[in-house]
mmCIF file of C-alpha atoms in Angstrom:
data_model
loop_
_atom_site.group_PDB
_atom_site.id
_atom_site.type_symbol
_atom_site.label_atom_id
_atom_site.label_comp_id
_atom_site.label_asym_id
_atom_site.label_seq_id
_atom_site.Cartn_x
_atom_site.Cartn_y
_atom_site.Cartn_z
ATOM 1 C CA MET A 1 -5.182 147.662 179.343
ATOM 2 C CA SER A 2 -2.336 148.595 181.629
ATOM 3 C CA SER A 3 -2.362 145.663 184.018
ATOM 4 C CA ASP A 4 0.077 142.836 183.333
ATOM 5 C CA VAL A 5 -2.535 140.372 184.567
ATOM 6 C CA VAL A 6 -5.189 141.502 182.107
ATOM 7 C CA GLU A 7 -2.591 141.730 179.357
ATOM 8 C CA GLU A 8 -1.645 138.115 180.053
ATOM 9 C CA TYR A 9 -5.262 137.007 179.794
ATOM 10 C CA TYR A 10 -5.838 139.020 176.652
ATOM 11 C CA SER A 11 -2.643 137.825 174.959
ATOM 12 C CA SER A 12 -3.570 134.206 175.617
ATOM 13 C CA PHE A 13 -6.956 134.864 174.023
ATOM 14 C CA LEU A 14 -5.667 136.562 170.869
ATOM 15 C CA TYR A 15 -4.932 133.402 168.901
ATOM 16 C CA VAL A 16 -8.357 131.993 169.781
ATOM 17 C CA ARG A 17 -9.950 135.306 168.839
ATOM 18 C CA ARG A 18 -8.253 135.317 165.430
ATOM 19 C CA ILE A 19 -9.343 131.753 164.725
ATOM 20 C CA ILE A 20 -12.934 132.576 165.692
ATOM 21 C CA LEU A 21 -12.990 135.702 163.519
ATOM 22 C CA ILE A 22 -11.558 133.852 160.515
ATOM 23 C CA ASN A 23 -14.026 131.016 161.022
ATOM 24 C CA THR A 24 -16.920 133.484 161.303
ATOM 25 C CA ALA A 25 -15.824 135.322 158.155
ATOM 26 C CA PHE A 26 -16.183 132.066 156.232
ATOM 27 C CA SER A 27 -19.164 130.618 158.086
ATOM 28 C CA VAL A 28 -21.516 133.596 157.653
ATOM 29 C CA PRO A 29 -21.604 133.514 153.826
ATOM 30 C CA LEU A 30 -21.658 129.714 153.931
ATOM 31 C CA ASN A 31 -24.666 129.857 156.244
ATOM 32 C CA PHE A 32 -26.483 132.101 153.787
ATOM 33 C CA LEU A 33 -25.562 129.726 150.965
ATOM 34 C CA THR A 34 -26.781 126.773 153.012
ATOM 35 C CA MET A 35 -30.130 128.432 153.698
ATOM 36 C CA TYR A 36 -30.495 129.321 150.020
ATOM 37 C CA LEU A 37 -29.769 125.748 148.939
ATOM 38 C CA ILE A 38 -32.179 124.354 151.526
ATOM 39 C CA LEU A 39 -34.972 126.679 150.424
ATOM 40 C CA PHE A 40 -34.590 126.467 146.674
ATOM 41 C CA LYS A 41 -32.603 123.327 145.861
ATOM 42 C CA THR A 42 -34.048 120.735 148.225
ATOM 43 C CA PRO A 43 -35.733 117.859 146.320
ATOM 44 C CA LYS A 44 -39.527 118.066 146.307
ATOM 45 C CA HIS A 45 -39.919 114.777 148.164
ATOM 46 C CA LEU A 46 -38.095 116.380 151.124
ATOM 47 C CA LYS A 47 -40.499 119.314 151.262
ATOM 48 C CA THR A 48 -41.237 119.039 154.993
ATOM 49 C CA TYR A 49 -37.729 118.070 155.992
ATOM 50 C CA LYS A 50 -36.206 121.136 154.354
ATOM 51 C CA TYR A 51 -37.950 123.366 156.894
ATOM 52 C CA LEU A 52 -36.426 121.339 159.707
ATOM 53 C CA LEU A 53 -33.009 121.804 158.109
ATOM 54 C CA LEU A 54 -33.709 125.507 157.666
ATOM 55 C CA ASN A 55 -34.693 125.713 161.332
ATOM 56 C CA ILE A 56 -31.307 124.259 162.305
ATOM 57 C CA SER A 57 -29.446 126.651 160.005
ATOM 58 C CA VAL A 58 -31.255 129.757 161.263
ATOM 59 C CA TRP A 59 -30.585 129.043 164.939
ATOM 60 C CA ALA A 60 -26.960 128.128 164.196
ATOM 61 C CA PHE A 61 -26.518 131.370 162.250
ATOM 62 C CA LEU A 62 -28.064 133.511 164.995
ATOM 63 C CA THR A 63 -25.907 131.842 167.638
ATOM 64 C CA ASP A 64 -22.740 132.429 165.611
ATOM 65 C CA ILE A 65 -23.536 136.093 165.003
ATOM 66 C CA LEU A 66 -24.417 136.846 168.609
ATOM 67 C CA LEU A 67 -21.575 134.876 170.172
ATOM 68 C CA HIS A 68 -18.744 135.462 167.721
ATOM 69 C CA VAL A 69 -19.556 138.931 166.387
ATOM 70 C CA PHE A 70 -21.424 140.847 169.082
ATOM 71 C CA LEU A 71 -19.899 139.206 172.165
ATOM 72 C CA LEU A 72 -16.650 137.388 171.383
ATOM 73 C CA PRO A 73 -16.100 137.111 175.146
ATOM 74 C CA LEU A 74 -12.798 136.688 176.920
ATOM 75 C CA PRO A 75 -13.585 134.570 180.000
ATOM 76 C CA LEU A 76 -11.769 135.504 183.195
ATOM 77 C CA ILE A 77 -12.763 132.270 184.846
ATOM 78 C CA ASP A 78 -11.302 132.722 188.300
ATOM 79 C CA VAL A 79 -13.376 135.872 188.884
ATOM 80 C CA LEU A 80 -16.474 134.700 186.947
ATOM 81 C CA VAL A 81 -16.233 137.505 184.423
ATOM 82 C CA LEU A 82 -16.784 137.810 180.694
ATOM 83 C CA TYR A 83 -14.777 140.615 179.127
ATOM 84 C CA ILE A 84 -16.525 141.493 175.868
ATOM 85 C CA THR A 85 -14.223 142.025 172.882
ATOM 86 C CA GLY A 86 -16.789 141.910 170.062
ATOM 87 C CA VAL A 87 -18.627 144.788 168.406
ATOM 88 C CA GLY A 88 -21.117 144.824 171.277
ATOM 89 C CA LYS A 89 -18.495 146.127 173.703
ATOM 90 C CA ARG A 90 -19.842 149.655 173.154
ATOM 91 C CA PHE A 91 -23.431 148.768 174.056
ATOM 92 C CA GLY A 92 -23.185 148.838 177.855
ATOM 93 C CA THR A 93 -23.672 146.020 180.337
ATOM 94 C CA THR A 94 -27.490 145.958 180.251
ATOM 95 C CA ILE A 95 -27.674 145.376 176.511
ATOM 96 C CA LEU A 96 -24.664 143.063 176.607
ATOM 97 C CA PHE A 97 -26.260 140.837 179.214
ATOM 98 C CA SER A 98 -29.469 140.779 177.164
ATOM 99 C CA ILE A 99 -27.370 139.556 174.236
ATOM 100 C CA VAL A 100 -25.868 136.854 176.470
ATOM 101 C CA VAL A 101 -29.351 135.648 177.454
ATOM 102 C CA THR A 102 -30.490 135.736 173.819
ATOM 103 C CA THR A 103 -27.402 133.782 172.786
ATOM 104 C CA VAL A 104 -28.150 131.108 175.368
ATOM 105 C CA TYR A 105 -31.740 130.954 174.114
ATOM 106 C CA CYS A 106 -30.589 130.547 170.501
ATOM 107 C CA MET A 107 -28.129 127.813 171.485
ATOM 108 C CA ILE A 108 -30.844 125.782 173.180
ATOM 109 C CA GLN A 109 -33.224 126.297 170.264
ATOM 110 C CA TYR A 110 -30.481 125.024 167.965
ATOM 111 C CA VAL A 111 -30.211 121.879 170.074
ATOM 112 C CA ALA A 112 -34.006 121.519 170.021
ATOM 113 C CA ALA A 113 -33.978 121.918 166.229
ATOM 114 C CA LEU A 114 -31.528 119.026 165.967
ATOM 115 C CA GLN A 115 -33.811 116.917 168.131
ATOM 116 C CA PHE A 116 -36.795 117.759 165.921
ATOM 117 C CA ALA A 117 -34.871 116.710 162.826
ATOM 118 C CA LEU A 118 -33.797 113.428 164.406
ATOM 119 C CA PHE A 119 -37.316 112.669 165.585
ATOM 120 C CA TYR A 120 -38.698 113.453 162.145
ATOM 121 C CA ARG A 121 -36.273 110.976 160.575
ATOM 122 C CA TYR A 122 -37.490 108.380 163.055
ATOM 123 C CA TRP A 123 -41.145 109.282 162.512
ATOM 124 C CA ALA A 124 -40.738 109.131 158.715
ATOM 125 C CA LEU A 125 -39.673 105.503 159.069
ATOM 126 C CA LYS A 126 -41.974 104.408 161.885
ATOM 127 C CA ARG A 127 -44.992 106.681 161.276
ATOM 128 C CA HIS A 128 -47.044 105.513 164.267
ATOM 129 C CA PHE A 129 -46.030 105.919 167.885
ATOM 130 C CA LYS A 130 -47.685 104.465 170.946
ATOM 131 C CA ILE A 131 -47.127 105.421 174.572
ATOM 132 C CA CYS A 132 -48.579 103.008 177.126
ATOM 133 C CA GLY A 133 -50.554 101.445 174.298
ATOM 134 C CA LYS A 134 -52.129 104.763 173.254
ATOM 135 C CA LEU A 135 -51.611 105.861 169.669
ATOM 136 C CA MET A 136 -50.200 109.364 169.390
ATOM 137 C CA THR A 137 -52.430 111.828 167.541
ATOM 138 C CA LYS A 138 -51.801 115.181 165.875
ATOM 139 C CA TRP A 139 -52.594 117.001 169.116
ATOM 140 C CA HIS A 140 -50.028 114.981 171.026
ATOM 141 C CA TYR A 141 -47.405 116.021 168.500
ATOM 142 C CA ILE A 142 -48.481 119.679 168.702
ATOM 143 C CA VAL A 143 -48.294 119.711 172.502
ATOM 144 C CA GLY A 144 -44.945 117.911 172.420
ATOM 145 C CA THR A 145 -43.586 120.379 169.882
ATOM 146 C CA LEU A 146 -44.690 123.379 171.930
ATOM 147 C CA PHE A 147 -43.137 121.863 175.038
ATOM 148 C CA VAL A 148 -39.769 121.266 173.345
ATOM 149 C CA VAL A 149 -39.778 124.752 171.826
ATOM 150 C CA ILE A 150 -40.766 126.604 174.997
ATOM 151 C CA ALA A 151 -39.678 124.665 178.077
ATOM 152 C CA PRO A 152 -35.922 123.975 177.702
ATOM 153 C CA ALA A 153 -34.874 127.248 176.075
ATOM 154 C CA GLY A 154 -37.298 129.294 178.151
ATOM 155 C CA SER A 155 -36.280 127.824 181.505
ATOM 156 C CA ILE A 156 -32.539 128.001 180.813
ATOM 157 C CA ALA A 157 -32.784 131.566 179.510
ATOM 158 C CA PHE A 158 -34.891 132.519 182.540
ATOM 159 C CA VAL A 159 -32.330 131.116 184.976
ATOM 160 C CA THR A 160 -29.562 132.833 183.002
ATOM 161 C CA THR A 161 -31.201 136.209 183.644
ATOM 162 C CA SER A 162 -30.625 135.732 187.378
ATOM 163 C CA THR A 163 -26.883 135.065 187.096
ATOM 164 C CA HIS A 164 -25.810 138.639 186.390
ATOM 165 C CA ALA A 165 -23.813 140.284 189.167
ATOM 166 C CA SER A 166 -24.208 144.033 189.572
ATOM 167 C CA LYS A 167 -21.269 146.395 189.176
ATOM 168 C CA ASP A 168 -21.126 146.850 192.936
ATOM 169 C CA GLU A 169 -20.992 143.084 193.480
ATOM 170 C CA LEU A 170 -18.304 142.771 190.833
ATOM 171 C CA ARG A 171 -16.236 145.596 192.311
ATOM 172 C CA SER A 172 -16.479 144.068 195.784
ATOM 173 C CA ARG A 173 -15.398 140.672 194.480
ATOM 174 C CA LEU A 174 -12.449 142.114 192.585
ATOM 175 C CA LEU A 175 -11.457 144.266 195.536
ATOM 176 C CA GLU A 176 -11.414 141.190 197.747
ATOM 177 C CA HIS A 177 -9.736 138.698 195.421
ATOM 178 C CA HIS A 178 -8.098 140.551 192.503
ATOM 179 C CA GLU A 179 -7.611 144.188 193.328
ATOM 180 C CA GLU A 180 -5.106 144.507 190.469
ATOM 181 C CA LEU A 181 -7.962 144.066 187.962
ATOM 182 C CA LEU A 182 -10.019 147.013 189.198
ATOM 183 C CA ALA A 183 -8.090 149.685 187.330
ATOM 184 C CA PRO A 184 -7.590 148.105 183.888
ATOM 185 C CA LEU A 185 -11.002 146.486 183.430
ATOM 186 C CA GLU A 186 -13.486 148.617 181.522
ATOM 187 C CA PHE A 187 -16.688 147.971 183.436
ATOM 188 C CA GLN A 188 -18.999 149.024 180.608
ATOM 189 C CA ARG A 189 -17.828 145.934 178.696
ATOM 190 C CA THR A 190 -17.375 143.589 181.655
ATOM 191 C CA LEU A 191 -20.056 141.136 182.760
ATOM 192 C CA GLY A 192 -19.797 139.564 186.195
ATOM 193 C CA PHE A 193 -21.715 136.474 187.270
ATOM 194 C CA ASP A 194 -22.954 135.258 190.620
ATOM 195 C CA GLN A 195 -21.391 131.927 191.591
ATOM 196 C CA GLU A 196 -24.389 130.392 193.358
ATOM 197 C CA ARG A 197 -26.739 131.356 190.551
ATOM 198 C CA LEU A 198 -24.320 129.886 188.037
ATOM 199 C CA TYR A 199 -24.603 126.609 189.940
ATOM 200 C CA ALA A 200 -28.377 126.822 189.519
ATOM 201 C CA LEU A 201 -27.911 127.467 185.800
ATOM 202 C CA CYS A 202 -25.572 124.486 185.445
ATOM 203 C CA LEU A 203 -28.082 122.292 187.271
ATOM 204 C CA THR A 204 -30.885 123.463 184.978
ATOM 205 C CA VAL A 205 -28.778 122.730 181.909
ATOM 206 C CA LEU A 206 -27.919 119.295 183.293
ATOM 207 C CA LEU A 207 -31.577 118.502 183.967
ATOM 208 C CA TRP A 208 -32.383 119.169 180.310
ATOM 209 C CA THR A 209 -29.195 117.615 178.916
ATOM 210 C CA VAL A 210 -29.864 114.160 180.358
ATOM 211 C CA PRO A 211 -33.291 113.664 178.700
ATOM 212 C CA TRP A 212 -31.927 115.231 175.503
ATOM 213 C CA ILE A 213 -29.107 112.673 175.343
ATOM 214 C CA ILE A 214 -31.575 109.860 176.042
ATOM 215 C CA ALA A 215 -33.929 111.135 173.331
ATOM 216 C CA VAL A 216 -31.086 111.402 170.810
ATOM 217 C CA PHE A 217 -29.926 107.884 171.640
ATOM 218 C CA LEU A 218 -33.436 106.446 171.302
ATOM 219 C CA CYS A 219 -34.015 108.222 167.987
ATOM 220 C CA ILE A 220 -30.723 107.041 166.509
ATOM 221 C CA ARG A 221 -31.298 103.503 167.759
ATOM 222 C CA GLY A 222 -34.814 103.537 166.336
ATOM 223 C CA ILE A 223 -33.631 104.890 162.991
ATOM 224 C CA MET A 224 -30.888 102.278 162.719
ATOM 225 C CA GLY A 225 -33.349 99.542 163.636
ATOM 226 C CA HIS A 226 -35.758 100.610 160.906
ATOM 227 C CA PHE A 227 -32.909 100.876 158.424
ATOM 228 C CA LYS A 228 -32.194 97.197 158.959
ATOM 229 C CA GLU A 229 -35.881 96.300 158.853
ATOM 230 C CA TYR A 230 -36.707 98.156 155.646
ATOM 231 C CA LYS A 231 -33.388 97.976 153.831
ATOM 232 C CA SER A 232 -34.621 95.249 151.506
ATOM 233 C CA ASN A 233 -37.645 97.410 150.567
ATOM 234 C CA LEU A 234 -35.646 100.557 149.814
ATOM 235 C CA SER A 235 -33.790 101.374 146.659
ATOM 236 C CA ASP A 236 -30.061 101.907 146.977
ATOM 237 C CA ALA A 237 -30.498 105.635 146.330
ATOM 238 C CA THR A 238 -33.195 106.005 148.998
ATOM 239 C CA TYR A 239 -31.204 103.999 151.505
ATOM 240 C CA ARG A 240 -28.095 106.112 150.887
ATOM 241 C CA LEU A 241 -30.175 109.275 151.281
ATOM 242 C CA HIS A 242 -31.469 108.150 154.678
ATOM 243 C CA VAL A 243 -27.965 107.209 155.795
ATOM 244 C CA GLN A 244 -26.507 110.532 154.632
ATOM 245 C CA LEU A 245 -29.208 112.480 156.454
ATOM 246 C CA LEU A 246 -28.558 110.525 159.638
ATOM 247 C CA ILE A 247 -24.790 111.048 159.369
ATOM 248 C CA ALA A 248 -25.272 114.784 158.820
ATOM 249 C CA LEU A 249 -27.475 115.033 161.899
ATOM 250 C CA ALA A 250 -25.080 112.915 163.954
ATOM 251 C CA ILE A 251 -22.242 115.292 163.067
ATOM 252 C CA GLN A 252 -24.350 118.276 164.102
ATOM 253 C CA VAL A 253 -25.277 116.605 167.381
ATOM 254 C CA SER A 254 -21.651 115.721 168.122
ATOM 255 C CA LYS A 255 -20.743 119.408 167.790
ATOM 256 C CA GLN A 256 -22.825 120.092 170.881
ATOM 257 C CA VAL A 257 -20.217 118.422 173.082
ATOM 258 C CA PRO A 258 -18.628 121.513 174.616
ATOM 259 C CA SER A 259 -14.979 122.134 173.893
ATOM 260 C CA ARG A 260 -12.873 123.384 176.765
ATOM 261 C CA TRP A 261 -10.364 126.140 176.222
ATOM 262 C CA ARG A 262 -7.691 126.723 178.810
ATOM 263 C CA TYR A 263 -6.700 130.180 179.929
ATOM 264 C CA PRO A 264 -3.940 131.153 182.287
ATOM 265 C CA GLN A 265 -5.188 131.373 185.835
#
């Protein structure tokens, strides 16, 4: 990189990059250990729940690998560009953008997995659900599960596929606004995004985020309500187990609040 501007961006990103790489170096083996413990060390009475936990771990692992190993993107926010610094930088823009879409899909599936786990905790305490006085049956749960698995991740990933700006669009944008970036940027590892389509993506994410937050709130409120109702009927060990599971899920959910990193503009 010969441009002072790009060098400035890249230098500001180096400390973040090192932290991410160190974190990934520790998190990957820990993820494998977590999945092993879930599969082989989970108590028998949590037989069903262990697969929900495994579902969370798998999507979290895939997201980490794709985002922090293959992509490790340096965002050039003012020109709507991701400059890929991970191992995928040699793959070319078509494959790189496919990895971006897959990463988005895995992220949303991770969020859906958390919702499944929360709902299961609620269902394990309540058992029977009614909507408008109608008792939910197995088929209602199957349809609901398919909807949660397919609709949010599928729609967001689909909209993401439309956000990619072609090389010609990217060159024109840089020529108009940041001509100094044309020479140093390696276009085979640079992904540009269309601003209007990004707005559509943000709107789609928002439309799914609102019901997700409501669902999480209702599940947690329902779980806490049943804790109070059944506390006298539960042993101390069982009660502590339920509380620990809820706390673990709450921590995972809180991690979904996006952190904002600042880069020099």
